[in-house]
Short mmCIF file of C-alpha atoms in Angstrom, two decimals:
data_model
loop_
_atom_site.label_atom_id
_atom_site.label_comp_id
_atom_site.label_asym_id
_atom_site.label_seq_id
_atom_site.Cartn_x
_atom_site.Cartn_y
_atom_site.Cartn_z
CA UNK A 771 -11.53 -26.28 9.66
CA UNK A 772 -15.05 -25.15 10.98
CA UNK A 773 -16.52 -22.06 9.57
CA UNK A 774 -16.06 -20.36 12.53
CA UNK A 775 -12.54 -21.32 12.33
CA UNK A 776 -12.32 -19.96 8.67
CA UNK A 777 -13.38 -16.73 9.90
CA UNK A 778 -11.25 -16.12 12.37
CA UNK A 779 -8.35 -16.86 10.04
CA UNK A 780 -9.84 -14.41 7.70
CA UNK A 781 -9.63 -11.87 10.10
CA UNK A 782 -6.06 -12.74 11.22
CA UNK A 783 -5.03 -12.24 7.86
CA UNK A 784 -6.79 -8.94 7.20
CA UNK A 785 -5.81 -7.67 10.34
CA UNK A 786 -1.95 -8.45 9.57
CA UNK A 787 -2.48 -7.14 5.83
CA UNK A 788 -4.20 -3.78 6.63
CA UNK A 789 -1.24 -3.48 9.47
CA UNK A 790 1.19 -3.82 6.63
CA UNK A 791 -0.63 -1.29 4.75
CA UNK A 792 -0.77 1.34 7.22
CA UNK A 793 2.88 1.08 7.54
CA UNK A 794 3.59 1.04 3.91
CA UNK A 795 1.06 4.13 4.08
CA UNK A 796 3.20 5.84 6.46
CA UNK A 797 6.45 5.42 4.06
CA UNK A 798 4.21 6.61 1.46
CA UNK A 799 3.61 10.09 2.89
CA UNK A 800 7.28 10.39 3.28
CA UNK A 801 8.26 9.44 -0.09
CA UNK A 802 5.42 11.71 -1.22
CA UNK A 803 7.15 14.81 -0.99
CA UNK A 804 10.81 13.45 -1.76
CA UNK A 805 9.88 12.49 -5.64
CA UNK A 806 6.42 10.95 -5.72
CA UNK A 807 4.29 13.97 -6.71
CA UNK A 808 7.25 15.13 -8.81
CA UNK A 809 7.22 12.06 -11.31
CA UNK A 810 3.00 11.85 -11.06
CA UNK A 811 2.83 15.37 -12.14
CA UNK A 812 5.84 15.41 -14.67
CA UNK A 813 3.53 13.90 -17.58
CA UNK A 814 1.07 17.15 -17.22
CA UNK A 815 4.34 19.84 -16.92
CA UNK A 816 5.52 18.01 -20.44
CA UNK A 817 2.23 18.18 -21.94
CA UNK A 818 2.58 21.98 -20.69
CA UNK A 819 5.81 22.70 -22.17
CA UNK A 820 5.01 21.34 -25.83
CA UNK A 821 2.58 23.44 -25.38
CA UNK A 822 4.24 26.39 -24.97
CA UNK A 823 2.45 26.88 -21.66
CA UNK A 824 5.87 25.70 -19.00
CA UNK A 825 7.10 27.62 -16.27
CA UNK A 826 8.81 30.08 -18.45
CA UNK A 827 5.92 30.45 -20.97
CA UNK A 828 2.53 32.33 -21.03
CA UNK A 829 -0.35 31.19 -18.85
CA UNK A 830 -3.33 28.92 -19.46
CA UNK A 831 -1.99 25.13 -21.08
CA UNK A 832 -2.27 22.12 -19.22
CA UNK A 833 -1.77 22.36 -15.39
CA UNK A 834 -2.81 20.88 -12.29
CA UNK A 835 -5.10 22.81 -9.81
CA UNK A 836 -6.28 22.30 -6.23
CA UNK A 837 -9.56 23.46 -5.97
CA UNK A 838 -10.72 23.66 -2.28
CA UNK A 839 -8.69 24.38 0.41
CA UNK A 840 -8.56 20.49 1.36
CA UNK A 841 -7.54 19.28 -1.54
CA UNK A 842 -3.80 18.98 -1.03
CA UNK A 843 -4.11 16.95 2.49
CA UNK A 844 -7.06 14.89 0.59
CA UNK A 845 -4.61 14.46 -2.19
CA UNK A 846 -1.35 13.56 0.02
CA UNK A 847 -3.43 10.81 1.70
CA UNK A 848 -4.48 9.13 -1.22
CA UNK A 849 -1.15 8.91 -2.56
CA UNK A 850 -0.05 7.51 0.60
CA UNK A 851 -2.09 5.11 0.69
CA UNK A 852 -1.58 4.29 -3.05
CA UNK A 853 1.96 3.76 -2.50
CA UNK A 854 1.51 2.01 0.70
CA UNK A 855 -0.74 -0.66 -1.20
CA UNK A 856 2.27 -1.07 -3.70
CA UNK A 857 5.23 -1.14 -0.59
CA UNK A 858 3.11 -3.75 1.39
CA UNK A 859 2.14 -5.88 -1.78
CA UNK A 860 4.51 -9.01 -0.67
CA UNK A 861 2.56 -9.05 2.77
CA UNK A 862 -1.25 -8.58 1.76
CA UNK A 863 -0.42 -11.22 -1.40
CA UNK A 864 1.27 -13.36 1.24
CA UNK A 865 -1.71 -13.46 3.26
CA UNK A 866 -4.14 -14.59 0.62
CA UNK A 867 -2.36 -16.89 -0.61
CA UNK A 868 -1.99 -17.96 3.07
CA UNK A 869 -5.48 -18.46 3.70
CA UNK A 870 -6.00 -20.36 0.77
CA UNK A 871 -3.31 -22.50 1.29
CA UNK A 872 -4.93 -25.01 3.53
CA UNK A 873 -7.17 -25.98 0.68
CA UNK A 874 -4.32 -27.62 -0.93
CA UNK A 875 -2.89 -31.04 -0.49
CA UNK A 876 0.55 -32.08 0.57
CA UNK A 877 2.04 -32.16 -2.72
CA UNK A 878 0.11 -29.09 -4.49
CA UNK A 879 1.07 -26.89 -1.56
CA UNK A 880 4.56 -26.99 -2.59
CA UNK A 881 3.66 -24.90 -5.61
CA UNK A 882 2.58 -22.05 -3.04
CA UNK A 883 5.71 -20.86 -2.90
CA UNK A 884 6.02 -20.67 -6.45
CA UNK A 885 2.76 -18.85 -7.19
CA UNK A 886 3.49 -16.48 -4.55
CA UNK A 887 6.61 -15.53 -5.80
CA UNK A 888 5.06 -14.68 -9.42
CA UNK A 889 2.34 -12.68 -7.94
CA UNK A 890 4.95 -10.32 -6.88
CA UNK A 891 6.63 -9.68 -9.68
CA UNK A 892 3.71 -9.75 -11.39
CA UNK A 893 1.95 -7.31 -9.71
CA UNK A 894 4.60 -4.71 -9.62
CA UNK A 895 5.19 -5.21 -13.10
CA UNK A 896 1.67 -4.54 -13.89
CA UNK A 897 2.01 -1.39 -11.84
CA UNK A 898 4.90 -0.45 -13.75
CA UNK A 899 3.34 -1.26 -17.29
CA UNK A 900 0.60 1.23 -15.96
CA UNK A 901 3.23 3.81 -15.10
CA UNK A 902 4.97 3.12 -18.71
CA UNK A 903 1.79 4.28 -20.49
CA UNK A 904 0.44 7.10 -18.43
CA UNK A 905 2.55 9.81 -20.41
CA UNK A 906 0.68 8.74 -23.41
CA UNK A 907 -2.57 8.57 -22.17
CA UNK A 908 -2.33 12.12 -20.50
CA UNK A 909 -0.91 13.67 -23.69
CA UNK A 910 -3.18 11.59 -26.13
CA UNK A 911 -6.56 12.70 -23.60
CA UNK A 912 -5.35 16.44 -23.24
CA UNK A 913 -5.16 16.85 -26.91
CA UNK A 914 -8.55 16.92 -27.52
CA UNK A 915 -8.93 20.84 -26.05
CA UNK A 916 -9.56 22.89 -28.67
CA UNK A 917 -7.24 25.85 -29.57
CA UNK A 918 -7.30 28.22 -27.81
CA UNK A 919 -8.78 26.29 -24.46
CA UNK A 920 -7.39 25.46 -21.35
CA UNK A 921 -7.19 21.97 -19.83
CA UNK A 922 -6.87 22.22 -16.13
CA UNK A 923 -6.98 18.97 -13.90
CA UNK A 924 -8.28 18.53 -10.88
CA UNK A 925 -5.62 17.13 -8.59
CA UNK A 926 -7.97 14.42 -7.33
CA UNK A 927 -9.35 13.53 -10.62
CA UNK A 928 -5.99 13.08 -12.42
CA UNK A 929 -4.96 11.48 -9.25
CA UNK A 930 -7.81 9.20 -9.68
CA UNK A 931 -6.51 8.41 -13.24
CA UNK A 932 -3.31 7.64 -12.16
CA UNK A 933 -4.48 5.01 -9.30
CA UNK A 934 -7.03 3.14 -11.10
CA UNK A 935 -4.48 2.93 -14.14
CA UNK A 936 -1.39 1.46 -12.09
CA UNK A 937 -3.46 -0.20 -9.42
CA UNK A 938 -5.36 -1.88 -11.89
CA UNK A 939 -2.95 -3.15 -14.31
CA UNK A 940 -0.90 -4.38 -11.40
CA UNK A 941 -4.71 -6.26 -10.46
CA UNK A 942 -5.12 -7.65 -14.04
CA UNK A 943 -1.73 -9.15 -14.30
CA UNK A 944 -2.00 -10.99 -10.76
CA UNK A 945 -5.28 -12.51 -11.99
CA UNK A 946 -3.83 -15.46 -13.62
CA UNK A 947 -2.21 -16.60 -10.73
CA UNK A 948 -4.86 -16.71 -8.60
CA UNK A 949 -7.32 -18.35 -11.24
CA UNK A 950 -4.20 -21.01 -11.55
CA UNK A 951 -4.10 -21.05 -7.68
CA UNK A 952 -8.21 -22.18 -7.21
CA UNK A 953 -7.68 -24.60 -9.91
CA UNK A 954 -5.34 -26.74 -7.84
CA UNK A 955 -7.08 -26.10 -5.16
CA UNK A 956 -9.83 -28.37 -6.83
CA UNK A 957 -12.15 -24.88 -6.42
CA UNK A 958 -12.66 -24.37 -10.11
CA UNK A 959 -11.63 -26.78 -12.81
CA UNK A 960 -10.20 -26.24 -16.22
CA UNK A 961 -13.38 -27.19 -18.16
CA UNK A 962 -15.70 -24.28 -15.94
CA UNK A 963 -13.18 -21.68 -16.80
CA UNK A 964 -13.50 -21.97 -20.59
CA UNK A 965 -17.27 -22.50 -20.21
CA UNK A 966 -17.92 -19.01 -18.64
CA UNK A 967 -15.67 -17.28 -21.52
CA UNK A 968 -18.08 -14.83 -22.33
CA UNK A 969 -19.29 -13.72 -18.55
CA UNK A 970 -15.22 -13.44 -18.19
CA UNK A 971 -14.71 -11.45 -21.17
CA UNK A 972 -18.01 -8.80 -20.17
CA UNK A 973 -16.51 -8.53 -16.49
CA UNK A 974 -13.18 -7.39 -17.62
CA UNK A 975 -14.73 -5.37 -20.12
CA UNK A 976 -16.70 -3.50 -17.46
CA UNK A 977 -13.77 -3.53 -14.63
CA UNK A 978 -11.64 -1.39 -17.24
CA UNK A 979 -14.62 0.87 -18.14
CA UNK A 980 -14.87 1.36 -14.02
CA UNK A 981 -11.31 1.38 -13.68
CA UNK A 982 -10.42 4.27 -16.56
CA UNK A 983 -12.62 7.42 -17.32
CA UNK A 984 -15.94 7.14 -19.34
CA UNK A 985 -14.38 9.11 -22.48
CA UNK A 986 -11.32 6.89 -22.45
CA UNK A 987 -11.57 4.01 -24.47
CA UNK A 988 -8.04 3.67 -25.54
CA UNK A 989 -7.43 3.17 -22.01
CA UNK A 990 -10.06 0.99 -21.22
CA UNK A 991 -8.73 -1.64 -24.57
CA UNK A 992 -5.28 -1.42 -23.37
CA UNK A 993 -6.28 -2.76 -19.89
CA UNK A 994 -8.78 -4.86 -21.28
CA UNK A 995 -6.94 -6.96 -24.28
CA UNK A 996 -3.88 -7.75 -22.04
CA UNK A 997 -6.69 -9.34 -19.18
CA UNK A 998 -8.27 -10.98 -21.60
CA UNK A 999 -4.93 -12.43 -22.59
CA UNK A 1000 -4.08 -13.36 -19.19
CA UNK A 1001 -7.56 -14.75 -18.56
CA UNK A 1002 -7.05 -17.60 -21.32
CA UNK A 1003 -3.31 -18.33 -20.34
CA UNK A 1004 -4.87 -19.27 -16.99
CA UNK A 1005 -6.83 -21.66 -19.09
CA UNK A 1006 -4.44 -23.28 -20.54
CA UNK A 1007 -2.25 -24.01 -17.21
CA UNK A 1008 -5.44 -24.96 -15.80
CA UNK A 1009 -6.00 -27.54 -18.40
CA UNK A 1010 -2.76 -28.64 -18.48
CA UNK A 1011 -3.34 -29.55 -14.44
CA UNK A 1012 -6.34 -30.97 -14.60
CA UNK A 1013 -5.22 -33.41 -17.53
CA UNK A 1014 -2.03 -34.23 -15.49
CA UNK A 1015 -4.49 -34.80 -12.61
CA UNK A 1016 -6.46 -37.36 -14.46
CA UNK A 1017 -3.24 -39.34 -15.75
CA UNK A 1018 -2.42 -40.27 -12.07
CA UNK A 1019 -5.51 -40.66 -10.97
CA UNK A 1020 -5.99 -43.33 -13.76
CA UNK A 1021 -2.90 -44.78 -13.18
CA UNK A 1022 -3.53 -44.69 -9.44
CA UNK A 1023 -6.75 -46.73 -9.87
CA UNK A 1024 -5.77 -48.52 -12.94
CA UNK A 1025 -2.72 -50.09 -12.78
CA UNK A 1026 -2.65 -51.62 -15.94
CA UNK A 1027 -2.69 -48.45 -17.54
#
């Protein structure tokens, strides 16, 4: 394909992926109301009640406030489109890995199917690791008030919080695949992924300091050890490909061997 050709695939695909999104978007301001803001919200209202600060107790605590007058609408958009991202995952992940696809040969394309249907999983169970340790972040960062203070959260802020930690979890455990993916594309080989270890290792680092508040460093290891982790199994697959590679090319141009 020309590079004129390349780009108007590109656009295909992120024409049919920010479709999907929209939709998904649309769902999302639906299910908003319904439960959404309930569970987001749920980890402050606990934090609240132990406490001693719930509905039924005296005011001040932990809460949630809306500070301007926009700030609800603001904050029902973004959560649409948050969960829209999540709903429309299989078709924006399909369309990467569409694009890239033609990069492959014959017999490495067959493994499309097979990294597309890990990023998926993936993904949403990185999203739902991030949703797992929310509750313990918010209760862990809101005990720092003193006594006697109140902690009240911006709805956009904690919002904030709660999208870069499940969007980016749900980011960091898709990685893999798509390192794995330009490896059999012949884009990157085995040997250039361990060699830029360190550059690897201070981008994650800095992603999860971007991706979690400045003051939150528990946060910002728990995103960053598990990506790290991921980073190196990637590796190893990688290297395991590339060896396996070399075998038949040997024996392709070797008989004897």
């Amino acid at each position: 394909m020309s590079l004129g050709a390349h780009l108007i695939e590109l656009r295909k695909r992120l024409f049919i992926a920010a479709i999907a999104i929209v939709v998904g978007g649309i769902i999302g301001w639906v299910l908003t109301d319904l439960f959404v803001w309930d569970a987001i919200q749920e980890p402050v209202l606990r934090v609240a009640e132990a406490q001693g600060h719930g509905p039924e107790g005296a005011p001040g605590g932990t809460s949630i406030v809306f500070p301007t007058i926009s700030s609800a609408f603001d904050l029902r958009l973004q959560l649409a489109f948050t969960i829209g991202l999540v709903i429309s995952s299989p078709v924006w992940l399909y369309q990467i890995f569409a694009f890239l696809v033609p990069g492959l040969n014959t017999r490495e394309r067959r493994f499309t199917l097979g990294f597309f249907a890990s990023a998926i999983p993936l993904f949403l169970a990185g999203c739902a690791a991030g949703w797992f340790v929310l509750p313990n972040i918010v209760r862990l960062m809101t005990s720092f008030v003193p006594e006697g203070g109140e902690s009240l959260l911006t709805a956009k802020e904690y919002l904030d919080f709660v999208q870069k930690l499940v969007i980016a979890i749900g980011i960091a455990f898709v990685l893999p695949v798509f390192i794995v993916l330009l490896n059999f594309a012949g884009v990157i080989s085995a040997a250039s992924i361990i060699k830029s270890w360190r550059v690897a290792i201070l981008v994650i680092v800095l992603f999860t300091a971007i991706a979690t508040p400045s003051a939150d460093i528990v946060s910002m290891f728990m995103l960053a050890i598990p990506m790290i982790g991921l980073y190196f199994l990637a590796w190893f697959i990688a290297h395991l490909h590339d060896r396996r590679v070399e075998r038949r090319n040997r024996e392709e141009f070797d008989p004897a061997v």
